[in-house]
Amino acid sequence: MGDAALIQALQRIVGEQHVLHAPADLAAYAVDATPLLRSLPTVVVFPGSRDEVKAILELASEKRIPVIPRGAASNLSGGTIAIEGGIMLNMNRMNRIIEVDAANLTATVQPGVTTAQLAREVEARGLFYPPDPGSQVISTIGGNVAENAGGLRGLKYGVTRDYVMGLEAVLPNGAILRTGGKNAKDVAGYDLTRLLVGSEGTLAVITEITVKLLPKPETKRAALAIFDRLEDAGRAVARIIENKIIPCTLEIMDKGTIKAVEEFAHVGLPTDAAAVLFIEQDGPRAVVDADIELAGRLCREEGARDVKVAATVEEGTKLAEARRFALPALARLRPTCVLEDATVPRSHLAEMIRFIEATAKKYNLLICTFGHAGDGNLHPTCPCDERDHEELERVEKAFAEIFDKAVSLGGTITGEHGVGIAKQDYLEWKIGEAGVAVSKGIKAVFDPLGILNPGKVLPKATRKRLVVRQG
Amino acid sequence: MGDAALIQALQRIVGEQHVLHAPADLAAYAVDATPLLRSLPTVVVFPGSRDEVKAILELASEKRIPVIPRGAASNLSGGTIAIEGGIMLNMNRMNRIIEVDAANLTATVQPGVTTAQLAREVEARGLFYPPDPGSQVISTIGGNVAENAGGLRGLKYGVTRDYVMGLEAVLPNGAILRTGGKNAKDVAGYDLTRLLVGSEGTLAVITEITVKLLPKPETKRAALAIFDRLEDAGRAVARIIENKIIPCTLEIMDKGTIKAVEEFAHVGLPTDAAAVLFIEQDGPRAVVDADIELAGRLCREEGARDVKVAATVEEGTKLAEARRFALPALARLRPTCVLEDATVPRSHLAEMIRFIEATAKKYNLLICTFGHAGDGNLHPTCPCDERDHEELERVEKAFAEIFDKAVSLGGTITGEHGVGIAKQDYLEWKIGEAGVAVSKGIKAVFDPLGILNPGKVLPKATRKRLVVRQG
């Protein structure tokens, strides 16, 4: 099928005004939030309903044309790059909150609803949707489900997967699949709901999502602890958990990140500190106050130079800003910013950060680390310049060593950013040969023609591990 | 391969003392906790290690012999019946708690560890493993994972799936699959962990399990509310949730169940009541006291005749006994006891119980209902006599109508008991044609020879729905 015929066929399905194919438009859809990756789709289409999605997939199956489902494209693993061209299936028109069901504590939404929009809508009714990925202002629930998005509240509240109760999805052959529903318990067959969560648009196109809600916590409170030694911060994290406190947020920033944030935002962080912990607890007031008080005391016992406890929710929000500035502050240092996602069991936190520092030094790079200390989900971030190929090679080598170390500590190659293109060559390090084999089999069951987001997640080849260790 | 040769080959793998084949032994393994089902395995084998499991599966694959993995066989859906004969793979020798990791809040166990054993072991360290299926004293963690077992704490704490972080499993071809680990966040590829959870031993044999733990709640407290009208109890459940209370346990018993329990155990329940709610909350003392006080007040506002609040944890345990007696009390009424598992969104609780009552009347049966009101997971239970074929036919017809009603209310055919043999003909009602098709595809990916727990979960044929409604 020629491009012109494809464009016409798509226009007949969704209407002329919902198809883009001018070169300038295609260029805008050649990238996502991942640096270094770029590839033009053949056409961009905006379906308005499940039945339009079905018609597009049936056409694509018949003509063997790749389809790349896309929300806000805020993913960081190249998950929405049209590496083989094809139809960019932009889900943003399907952005209705269909229902907030307070009696069953669920919300049902179309995939194009933004995370922030859902959060606001349910909060207005005294309810709470916990997953809060960094990109929540623009990211869509459909994208969150496809990527199994995490966020700052993962330690206490879990990730997107833990809130998805039911899905409607269209298979590449046009069949409609409905999984789960509003039932707190449901063991009718294999868990197809969670199989689709985190499948990065490679198995089906999600057209409706039912999520679980919680009652909104009564209040929250925050503290910031400043450390002169990284190990002290690592030990403070361990002591907090040992003392049965599960904060809703427990974030760490290392020396390099602190310096970048302070130079960018002047929030009053001491640039000579080795690490800061941002601690937030939510829940009933008495519990929140007791937890924050104890967490602060434990930080001091482990050597914190200073612990600032917010007196009010607003003051806590100000403390949180320092952490939120980490990525923009680092991104402005150099033309390119490689944000990574190595994750380890939390007991290995300090060891992993130390290894990242040593690796950066070895390859003569600046790698700053911040992330979700409570769940061991670290974001080593390397400001660099993609035009400098020699530097990029060092970046790649350094991160290969970092992933290898994470896996050898019982960690994973990606905690919340997904595999996409960026990590597919590392996937076998984590899930092994048998894991790759069954995953390829599952892909073939859902998408036998391989038209759905081709070239993502599943490895074509696997990298040699740099260091061979017992897995 | 003849039976004698098979027995010898198995004896070479696990040692002679770990193979049973005498007729009396086989008879003991012909049943599980499901009534009406019975089929003899060819041989029963007790592997002691993952490598023995691997060798058994390789042998079974080579000789095309069915393998039925089994824990305590306390499942209620025929999931461990050897309907085609073959090797009953009893996992109970692999019963080591390998590690309780307080720093990462995880425990790693072999599949034969009982639920109660794990719960005790972690409680001794101030930790908490929430899933509490009714059979927890005998049920194994491996069985819980295979069935995605629920329990009384599902409303607040979720089910087994929500606690499984990592698995080691042997595929039918002998390959070792490792999924997940100790990472709170992990999006490396498709969610194979949750695909195995609830797969009822049809995809792989689980040989090691890493579960998530929580800090042990500070205290707990219980109340029992007695209602003269079923609808009042249903409304009280809704009001409790609307008032942002998520009790750790919120159970209901209907009139028939109350009567049976009181006649059996003389715990002081009023036999003229229409329903009782058992409410338990755990957490920090101040929160627990406030929640139980408010829940009790809401029950009174909705018409509860009486609300007994336990003054101590021990008194609460006594109140809980009434609920725990439900099944034994009903089981003694007649020779056979069919315990079912229809589940609806909680807002349809009272409607569903009324429908069950009407259906029992229509078919001239006694069906008593108790279950997990907070999560809509009901256990309509029918004391009957399996020797009376005419009665059994009425039982089957009544339950077919009950499942149909549950599905048409947005519920499911099984909340926590699994599909097994008992529900496979109903599966398509819930997951649809597309769901059955991809599930069969997934089964073929893991088990292309169909040797693992054959004849379970996936339907051979689908029942006609009695009443056609919009799904």
Coordinates of N, CA and C in Angstrom, one line a residue, chain A residues 101-105 125-127 147-148 150-152 154-156 158-159 161-162 171 175-192 194-195 197-200 202-203 212 215-216 241-242 244-246 284 286-287 341 343-348 372 374-375 377 410-419 427 430-432 434-435 437-443 445-446 457-458 471, chain B residues 101-105 125-127 147-148 150-152 154-156 158-159 161-162 171 175-192 194-195 197-200 202-203 212 215-216 241-242 244-246 284 286-287 341 343-348 372 374-375 377 410-419 427 430-432 434-435 437-443 445-446 457-458 471:
Chain A
D101 N -16.3 6.0 40.5 CA -17.3 5.2 41.2 C -16.9 5.1 42.7
A102 N -17.4 6.1 43.5 CA -17.0 6.2 44.9 C -17.4 5.0 45.7
A103 N -18.5 4.3 45.3 CA -18.9 3.2 46.1 C -18.0 2.0 46.0
N104 N -17.5 1.8 44.8 CA -16.5 0.7 44.5 C -15.1 1.1 44.5
L105 N -14.8 2.4 44.8 CA -13.5 3.0 44.8 C -12.7 2.7 43.5
R125 N -13.1 14.6 45.0 CA -14.1 13.8 45.7 C -13.6 13.1 47.0
G126 N -12.4 13.6 47.4 CA -11.9 13.0 48.6 C -11.2 11.6 48.4
L127 N -10.9 11.3 47.1 CA -10.3 10.0 46.8 C -8.8 10.3 46.3
E147 N 3.6 1.5 30.2 CA 4.9 1.5 30.8 C 5.0 1.0 32.2
N148 N 3.9 0.7 32.8 CA 3.8 0.4 34.3 C 4.6 1.5 35.0
G150 N 6.1 4.2 37.5 CA 6.3 4.3 38.9 C 6.0 5.7 39.4
G151 N 7.0 6.2 40.2 CA 6.9 7.5 40.7 C 7.5 7.6 42.1
L152 N 7.2 8.7 42.8 CA 7.8 9.0 44.0 C 7.1 8.2 45.2
G154 N 6.2 5.1 45.2 CA 6.2 3.6 45.0 C 6.4 2.8 46.2
L155 N 7.3 3.3 47.1 CA 7.6 2.5 48.3 C 6.4 2.1 49.1
K156 N 5.5 3.1 49.4 CA 4.4 2.9 50.2 C 3.2 2.4 49.4
G158 N 3.1 1.4 45.9 CA 3.3 0.6 44.7 C 3.2 1.4 43.4
V159 N 3.1 0.7 42.3 CA 3.2 1.4 41.0 C 1.9 1.2 40.2
R161 N 0.8 -0.8 38.0 CA 0.3 -2.1 38.0 C -0.6 -2.4 39.2
D162 N -0.3 -1.9 40.4 CA -1.0 -2.2 41.6 C -2.4 -1.5 41.6
L171 N -6.8 -6.1 20.1 CA -5.7 -6.9 19.6 C -5.3 -6.5 18.1
A175 N -9.7 -7.9 17.3 CA -10.6 -8.5 18.4 C -10.5 -7.6 19.6
I176 N -11.6 -7.5 20.3 CA -11.7 -6.7 21.6 C -11.5 -7.7 22.7
L177 N -10.6 -7.3 23.6 CA -10.3 -8.0 24.8 C -10.7 -7.2 26.0
R178 N -11.5 -7.8 26.9 CA -11.8 -7.2 28.2 C -11.3 -8.0 29.3
T179 N -10.5 -7.3 30.1 CA -9.9 -8.1 31.3 C -10.4 -7.4 32.6
G180 N -10.4 -8.3 33.6 CA -10.7 -7.8 35.0 C -12.0 -7.0 35.1
G181 N -12.1 -6.0 35.9 CA -13.3 -5.2 36.1 C -13.2 -4.5 37.4
K182 N -14.3 -4.3 38.1 CA -14.3 -3.6 39.4 C -14.2 -4.5 40.6
N183 N -13.9 -5.8 40.4 CA -13.8 -6.7 41.5 C -12.5 -6.7 42.2
A184 N -12.5 -6.5 43.5 CA -11.3 -6.5 44.3 C -10.6 -7.9 44.2
K185 N -11.4 -8.9 44.0 CA -10.8 -10.3 43.8 C -11.3 -10.9 42.5
D186 N -10.5 -11.4 41.7 CA -10.9 -12.0 40.4 C -9.8 -13.0 39.9
V187 N -10.1 -14.2 40.0 CA -9.1 -15.2 39.5 C -9.6 -16.0 38.3
A188 N -10.4 -15.4 37.5 CA -10.9 -16.1 36.3 C -9.9 -16.1 35.2
G189 N -9.0 -17.1 35.2 CA -8.0 -17.3 34.2 C -6.7 -16.6 34.4
Y190 N -5.9 -16.7 33.4 CA -4.5 -16.0 33.5 C -4.7 -14.5 33.7
D191 N -3.7 -13.9 34.3 CA -3.8 -12.5 34.7 C -3.5 -11.7 33.4
L192 N -4.4 -11.6 32.5 CA -4.2 -10.8 31.3 C -4.1 -9.3 31.6
R194 N -2.5 -7.8 34.1 CA -1.1 -7.4 34.4 C -0.1 -7.8 33.3
L195 N -0.6 -8.7 32.4 CA 0.3 -9.0 31.3 C 0.3 -7.8 30.3
V197 N -0.3 -4.6 31.3 CA 0.4 -3.5 32.0 C 1.9 -3.7 31.9
G198 N 2.6 -2.7 31.4 CA 4.0 -2.7 31.2 C 4.4 -3.4 29.9
S199 N 3.5 -3.7 29.0 CA 3.8 -4.4 27.8 C 4.2 -3.4 26.7
E200 N 4.2 -2.1 27.0 CA 4.8 -1.1 26.2 C 4.2 -1.0 24.8
T202 N 3.2 -3.3 22.8 CA 3.6 -4.4 21.9 C 2.6 -5.5 21.8
L203 N 1.6 -5.5 22.7 CA 0.7 -6.7 22.6 C -0.7 -6.3 22.2
K212 N -8.1 1.3 40.5 CA -8.5 1.3 41.9 C -8.1 2.6 42.5
P215 N -9.1 6.0 49.7 CA -9.5 7.3 50.3 C -8.3 8.2 50.4
K216 N -8.5 9.5 50.3 CA -7.4 10.5 50.3 C -6.9 10.6 51.7
I241 N 13.2 2.2 57.7 CA 12.4 1.0 57.4 C 12.4 0.0 58.5
E242 N 13.6 -0.2 59.1 CA 13.7 -1.1 60.3 C 12.8 -0.7 61.4
K244 N 9.9 0.3 61.1 CA 8.5 0.1 60.7 C 7.8 1.4 60.1
I245 N 8.6 2.3 59.7 CA 8.1 3.5 59.0 C 8.2 3.2 57.5
I246 N 7.0 3.3 56.8 CA 7.0 3.2 55.3 C 6.6 4.6 54.9
P284 N -3.2 9.6 58.8 CA -3.8 10.4 59.9 C -2.8 11.2 60.6
A286 N -1.9 12.1 63.6 CA -1.1 11.6 64.7 C 0.0 10.7 64.2
V287 N -0.3 9.8 63.2 CA 0.7 8.9 62.7 C 1.8 9.6 61.9
D341 N 18.1 4.4 34.9 CA 17.0 3.9 35.7 C 17.4 2.5 36.4
T343 N 18.1 -0.1 39.2 CA 17.4 -0.3 40.5 C 18.0 -1.5 41.2
V344 N 18.1 -1.4 42.5 CA 18.6 -2.4 43.3 C 17.8 -2.6 44.6
P345 N 17.8 -3.8 45.2 CA 17.1 -3.9 46.5 C 17.7 -2.8 47.4
R346 N 16.8 -2.2 48.2 CA 17.2 -1.0 48.9 C 18.4 -1.2 49.9
S347 N 18.7 -2.4 50.3 CA 19.8 -2.6 51.2 C 21.2 -2.3 50.5
H348 N 21.1 -2.3 49.1 CA 22.4 -2.1 48.4 C 22.5 -0.6 47.9
H372 N 14.6 7.3 44.0 CA 13.6 6.8 45.0 C 14.4 5.9 45.9
G374 N 13.8 4.8 48.9 CA 13.0 3.9 49.6 C 12.8 2.6 48.8
D375 N 12.7 2.7 47.5 CA 12.6 1.4 46.8 C 13.8 1.1 45.9
N377 N 15.2 2.6 43.6 CA 15.1 2.9 42.2 C 15.9 4.2 41.9
G410 N 21.3 -8.2 42.5 CA 19.9 -8.6 42.6 C 19.0 -7.5 42.1
G411 N 19.5 -6.5 41.5 CA 18.6 -5.4 41.0 C 18.1 -5.7 39.6
T412 N 17.7 -4.6 38.9 CA 17.1 -4.8 37.6 C 17.6 -3.7 36.6
I413 N 17.5 -4.0 35.3 CA 18.0 -3.0 34.3 C 17.1 -1.8 34.2
T414 N 15.9 -1.9 34.6 CA 15.0 -0.8 34.6 C 13.9 -0.9 35.7
G415 N 13.8 0.1 36.5 CA 12.8 0.0 37.6 C 11.5 0.6 37.2
E416 N 11.5 1.6 36.3 CA 10.2 2.3 36.0 C 10.2 2.9 34.6
H417 N 11.3 2.9 33.9 CA 11.3 3.6 32.6 C 11.0 2.7 31.4
G418 N 11.1 1.4 31.6 CA 10.7 0.5 30.6 C 11.9 0.0 29.7
V419 N 11.7 -0.9 28.9 CA 12.8 -1.5 28.1 C 12.9 -0.8 26.7
L427 N 18.0 -7.0 28.2 CA 16.9 -7.7 28.9 C 17.2 -9.1 29.4
K430 N 18.6 -9.8 32.8 CA 17.7 -9.8 33.9 C 16.8 -11.0 33.8
I431 N 16.2 -11.3 32.7 CA 15.1 -12.3 32.7 C 15.6 -13.7 32.1
G432 N 16.8 -13.7 31.7 CA 17.4 -15.0 31.3 C 16.9 -15.5 29.9
A434 N 15.3 -18.3 29.2 CA 14.0 -18.9 29.3 C 13.0 -17.7 29.3
G435 N 13.3 -16.6 30.0 CA 12.4 -15.5 30.1 C 12.2 -14.8 28.7
A437 N 12.7 -16.3 25.8 CA 11.9 -17.3 24.9 C 10.4 -17.2 25.2
V438 N 10.0 -17.3 26.4 CA 8.5 -17.2 26.6 C 8.0 -15.8 26.3
S439 N 8.7 -14.8 26.5 CA 8.3 -13.4 26.2 C 8.0 -13.3 24.7
K440 N 9.0 -13.9 23.9 CA 8.8 -13.8 22.4 C 7.6 -14.7 22.0
G441 N 7.4 -15.8 22.7 CA 6.2 -16.6 22.4 C 4.9 -15.8 22.7
I442 N 4.9 -15.1 23.8 CA 3.7 -14.3 24.2 C 3.4 -13.2 23.1
K443 N 4.5 -12.6 22.7 CA 4.4 -11.5 21.7 C 3.7 -12.1 20.4
V445 N 1.7 -14.7 20.2 CA 0.3 -15.0 20.5 C -0.6 -13.8 20.2
F446 N -0.2 -12.7 20.8 CA -1.0 -11.5 20.6 C -0.8 -10.8 19.3
V457 N 11.2 -3.8 23.2 CA 11.2 -4.7 24.3 C 12.0 -5.9 24.1
L458 N 11.6 -6.7 23.1 CA 12.3 -8.0 22.9 C 13.6 -7.9 22.2
G471 N 24.6 -15.3 38.5 CA 23.4 -14.5 38.6 C 22.5 -14.8 39.7
Chain B
D101 N 14.3 -11.3 54.9 CA 15.2 -10.2 54.7 C 14.5 -8.9 55.3
A102 N 14.8 -8.5 56.5 CA 14.1 -7.4 57.2 C 14.5 -6.1 56.5
A103 N 15.7 -6.0 56.0 CA 16.1 -4.7 55.4 C 15.3 -4.4 54.1
N104 N 15.1 -5.5 53.3 CA 14.3 -5.3 52.1 C 12.9 -5.6 52.2
L105 N 12.4 -6.0 53.4 CA 11.0 -6.4 53.7 C 10.6 -7.5 52.7
R125 N 9.4 -11.6 63.9 CA 10.3 -10.5 63.7 C 9.7 -9.2 63.5
G126 N 8.4 -9.1 63.9 CA 7.7 -7.8 63.8 C 7.2 -7.5 62.4
L127 N 7.2 -8.5 61.6 CA 6.8 -8.3 60.2 C 5.4 -8.9 59.9
E147 N -2.8 -20.5 42.9 CA -4.3 -20.1 42.9 C -4.5 -18.6 43.1
N148 N -3.5 -17.8 43.3 CA -3.7 -16.4 43.7 C -4.7 -16.3 44.8
G150 N -6.9 -15.6 48.0 CA -7.3 -14.4 48.7 C -7.4 -14.6 50.2
G151 N -8.5 -14.3 50.8 CA -8.6 -14.4 52.2 C -9.5 -13.2 52.8
L152 N -9.4 -13.1 54.1 CA -10.3 -12.2 54.8 C -9.8 -10.8 54.7
G154 N -8.5 -9.2 52.1 CA -8.3 -8.7 50.8 C -8.6 -7.3 50.5
L155 N -9.7 -6.8 51.2 CA -10.2 -5.4 51.0 C -9.1 -4.4 51.2
K156 N -8.4 -4.6 52.4 CA -7.4 -3.6 52.7 C -6.0 -3.9 52.1
G158 N -5.2 -6.6 49.8 CA -5.1 -7.3 48.5 C -4.9 -8.8 48.7
V159 N -4.5 -9.4 47.6 CA -4.4 -10.9 47.5 C -3.0 -11.3 47.3
R161 N -1.3 -12.3 44.8 CA -0.6 -11.6 43.7 C 0.1 -10.3 44.1
D162 N -0.5 -9.6 45.0 CA 0.0 -8.3 45.4 C 1.3 -8.4 46.3
L171 N 10.0 -24.8 33.7 CA 9.1 -25.0 32.6 C 9.0 -26.5 32.2
A175 N 13.5 -26.1 31.4 CA 14.2 -24.8 31.5 C 13.9 -24.1 32.8
I176 N 14.8 -23.4 33.4 CA 14.6 -22.7 34.6 C 14.3 -21.2 34.3
L177 N 13.2 -20.7 34.8 CA 12.7 -19.4 34.6 C 12.8 -18.6 36.0
R178 N 13.5 -17.5 36.0 CA 13.6 -16.6 37.2 C 12.9 -15.3 36.8
T179 N 11.9 -14.9 37.6 CA 11.2 -13.7 37.4 C 11.3 -12.8 38.6
G180 N 11.4 -11.5 38.3 CA 11.3 -10.5 39.4 C 12.5 -10.6 40.3
G181 N 12.2 -10.3 41.6 CA 13.3 -10.3 42.6 C 12.9 -9.5 43.8
K182 N 13.8 -8.8 44.4 CA 13.6 -8.1 45.6 C 13.4 -6.6 45.3
N183 N 13.2 -6.3 44.1 CA 13.0 -4.8 43.7 C 11.6 -4.4 43.8
A184 N 11.4 -3.3 44.5 CA 10.0 -2.7 44.6 C 9.5 -2.3 43.3
K185 N 10.4 -1.9 42.4 CA 10.1 -1.5 41.0 C 10.9 -2.4 40.0
D186 N 10.2 -2.9 39.0 CA 11.0 -3.7 38.0 C 10.1 -3.8 36.8
V187 N 10.5 -3.2 35.7 CA 9.7 -3.2 34.5 C 10.5 -3.8 33.3
A188 N 11.4 -4.8 33.7 CA 12.2 -5.4 32.7 C 11.4 -6.5 32.0
G189 N 10.7 -6.1 30.9 CA 9.9 -7.1 30.1 C 8.5 -7.3 30.6
Y190 N 7.8 -8.3 30.0 CA 6.5 -8.6 30.3 C 6.4 -9.1 31.8
D191 N 5.3 -9.0 32.4 CA 5.2 -9.3 33.8 C 4.9 -10.8 34.0
L192 N 6.0 -11.6 33.8 CA 5.9 -13.0 33.9 C 5.6 -13.5 35.3
R194 N 3.4 -12.1 37.5 CA 2.0 -12.2 37.7 C 1.3 -13.1 36.8
L195 N 1.9 -13.4 35.6 CA 1.3 -14.4 34.7 C 1.4 -15.8 35.4
V197 N 1.4 -16.3 38.7 CA 0.5 -16.2 39.9 C -0.9 -16.5 39.4
G198 N -1.6 -17.4 39.9 CA -3.0 -17.7 39.5 C -3.0 -18.6 38.3
S199 N -1.9 -19.1 37.8 CA -2.0 -20.0 36.6 C -2.3 -21.4 36.9
E200 N -2.5 -21.7 38.2 CA -3.0 -23.0 38.6 C -2.2 -24.2 38.2
T202 N -0.6 -24.7 35.5 CA -0.7 -25.1 34.1 C 0.4 -24.6 33.2
L203 N 1.2 -23.7 33.8 CA 2.3 -23.1 32.9 C 3.7 -23.5 33.3
K212 N 6.7 -10.0 49.4 CA 6.9 -8.7 50.0 C 6.3 -8.8 51.4
P215 N 5.5 -4.0 57.7 CA 5.7 -3.9 59.2 C 4.4 -4.5 59.8
K216 N 4.5 -5.2 60.9 CA 3.3 -5.7 61.6 C 2.5 -4.5 62.2
I241 N -17.3 2.3 53.7 CA -16.3 2.7 52.7 C -16.4 4.2 52.3
E242 N -17.6 4.7 52.2 CA -17.8 6.1 51.8 C -17.2 7.0 52.9
K244 N -14.5 6.6 54.2 CA -13.0 6.5 54.1 C -12.4 5.5 55.1
I245 N -13.2 4.5 55.6 CA -12.6 3.5 56.4 C -12.4 2.3 55.5
I246 N -11.2 1.7 55.5 CA -10.9 0.5 54.8 C -10.6 -0.5 55.9
P284 N -2.3 1.7 63.8 CA -1.9 2.4 65.0 C -3.2 2.5 65.9
A286 N -4.7 4.6 67.8 CA -5.7 5.7 67.7 C -6.5 5.6 66.5
V287 N -5.9 5.2 65.4 CA -6.7 5.0 64.1 C -7.7 3.9 64.2
D341 N -18.2 -19.3 45.0 CA -17.2 -18.2 45.0 C -17.6 -17.1 44.0
T343 N -18.5 -13.4 42.8 CA -18.0 -12.1 43.3 C -18.5 -11.0 42.4
V344 N -18.9 -9.9 43.1 CA -19.5 -8.8 42.4 C -18.8 -7.5 43.0
P345 N -18.9 -6.4 42.2 CA -18.4 -5.1 42.8 C -19.2 -4.9 44.1
R346 N -18.6 -4.3 45.1 CA -19.2 -4.3 46.4 C -20.6 -3.6 46.4
S347 N -20.8 -2.6 45.5 CA -22.0 -1.9 45.5 C -23.2 -2.8 45.2
H348 N -23.0 -4.0 44.6 CA -24.1 -4.9 44.3 C -24.3 -6.1 45.3
H372 N -16.7 -12.2 52.0 CA -15.9 -11.0 52.2 C -16.7 -9.8 51.7
G374 N -16.6 -6.7 52.2 CA -15.8 -5.5 51.8 C -15.3 -5.6 50.3
D375 N -15.0 -6.8 49.9 CA -14.6 -6.9 48.5 C -15.6 -7.6 47.6
N377 N -16.8 -10.4 47.6 CA -16.4 -11.8 47.3 C -17.3 -12.7 48.2
G410 N -21.3 -7.2 36.5 CA -19.9 -6.7 36.4 C -19.0 -7.5 37.4
G411 N -19.5 -8.6 37.9 CA -18.7 -9.5 38.8 C -17.9 -10.5 38.0
T412 N -17.5 -11.6 38.7 CA -16.7 -12.6 38.1 C -17.2 -14.0 38.6
I413 N -16.8 -15.0 37.8 CA -17.2 -16.4 38.1 C -16.4 -17.0 39.3
T414 N -15.3 -16.4 39.6 CA -14.5 -16.8 40.7 C -13.6 -15.7 41.3
G415 N -13.8 -15.4 42.5 CA -13.0 -14.3 43.2 C -11.7 -14.8 43.7
E416 N -11.7 -16.0 44.3 CA -10.5 -16.5 44.9 C -10.3 -18.0 44.9
H417 N -11.2 -18.7 44.4 CA -11.1 -20.2 44.4 C -10.4 -20.8 43.1
G418 N -10.4 -20.0 42.1 CA -9.7 -20.5 40.9 C -10.7 -21.1 39.9
V419 N -10.3 -21.4 38.7 CA -11.1 -22.0 37.7 C -11.0 -23.5 37.7
L427 N -15.6 -19.9 31.9 CA -14.5 -18.9 31.8 C -14.8 -17.9 30.7
K430 N -16.7 -14.7 31.4 CA -16.0 -13.6 32.0 C -15.0 -13.0 31.1
I431 N -14.2 -13.8 30.4 CA -13.0 -13.2 29.7 C -13.2 -13.1 28.2
G432 N -14.3 -13.7 27.7 CA -14.7 -13.5 26.3 C -13.9 -14.4 25.4
A434 N -11.9 -13.5 22.9 CA -10.5 -13.1 22.7 C -9.7 -13.5 23.9
G435 N -10.2 -13.4 25.1 CA -9.5 -13.8 26.3 C -9.2 -15.3 26.3
A437 N -8.9 -17.2 23.6 CA -8.0 -17.4 22.5 C -6.5 -17.1 23.0
V438 N -6.3 -15.9 23.6 CA -4.9 -15.6 23.9 C -4.5 -16.5 25.1
S439 N -5.4 -16.8 26.0 CA -5.0 -17.7 27.1 C -4.5 -19.1 26.6
K440 N -5.3 -19.6 25.6 CA -4.8 -20.9 25.0 C -3.5 -20.7 24.3
G441 N -3.3 -19.6 23.7 CA -2.0 -19.3 23.1 C -0.8 -19.3 24.1
I442 N -1.1 -18.6 25.3 CA -0.1 -18.5 26.3 C 0.2 -19.9 26.9
K443 N -0.8 -20.7 27.1 CA -0.6 -22.1 27.6 C 0.3 -22.8 26.6
V445 N 2.6 -21.7 24.6 CA 3.9 -21.1 24.7 C 4.7 -21.8 25.8
F446 N 4.1 -21.9 27.0 CA 4.8 -22.5 28.1 C 4.8 -24.0 28.1
V457 N -8.4 -25.1 33.8 CA -8.5 -23.6 33.5 C -9.1 -23.4 32.2
L458 N -8.5 -23.8 31.1 CA -8.9 -23.5 29.7 C -10.1 -24.4 29.3
G471 N -23.0 -7.9 28.1 CA -21.9 -8.1 29.0 C -21.2 -6.8 29.4

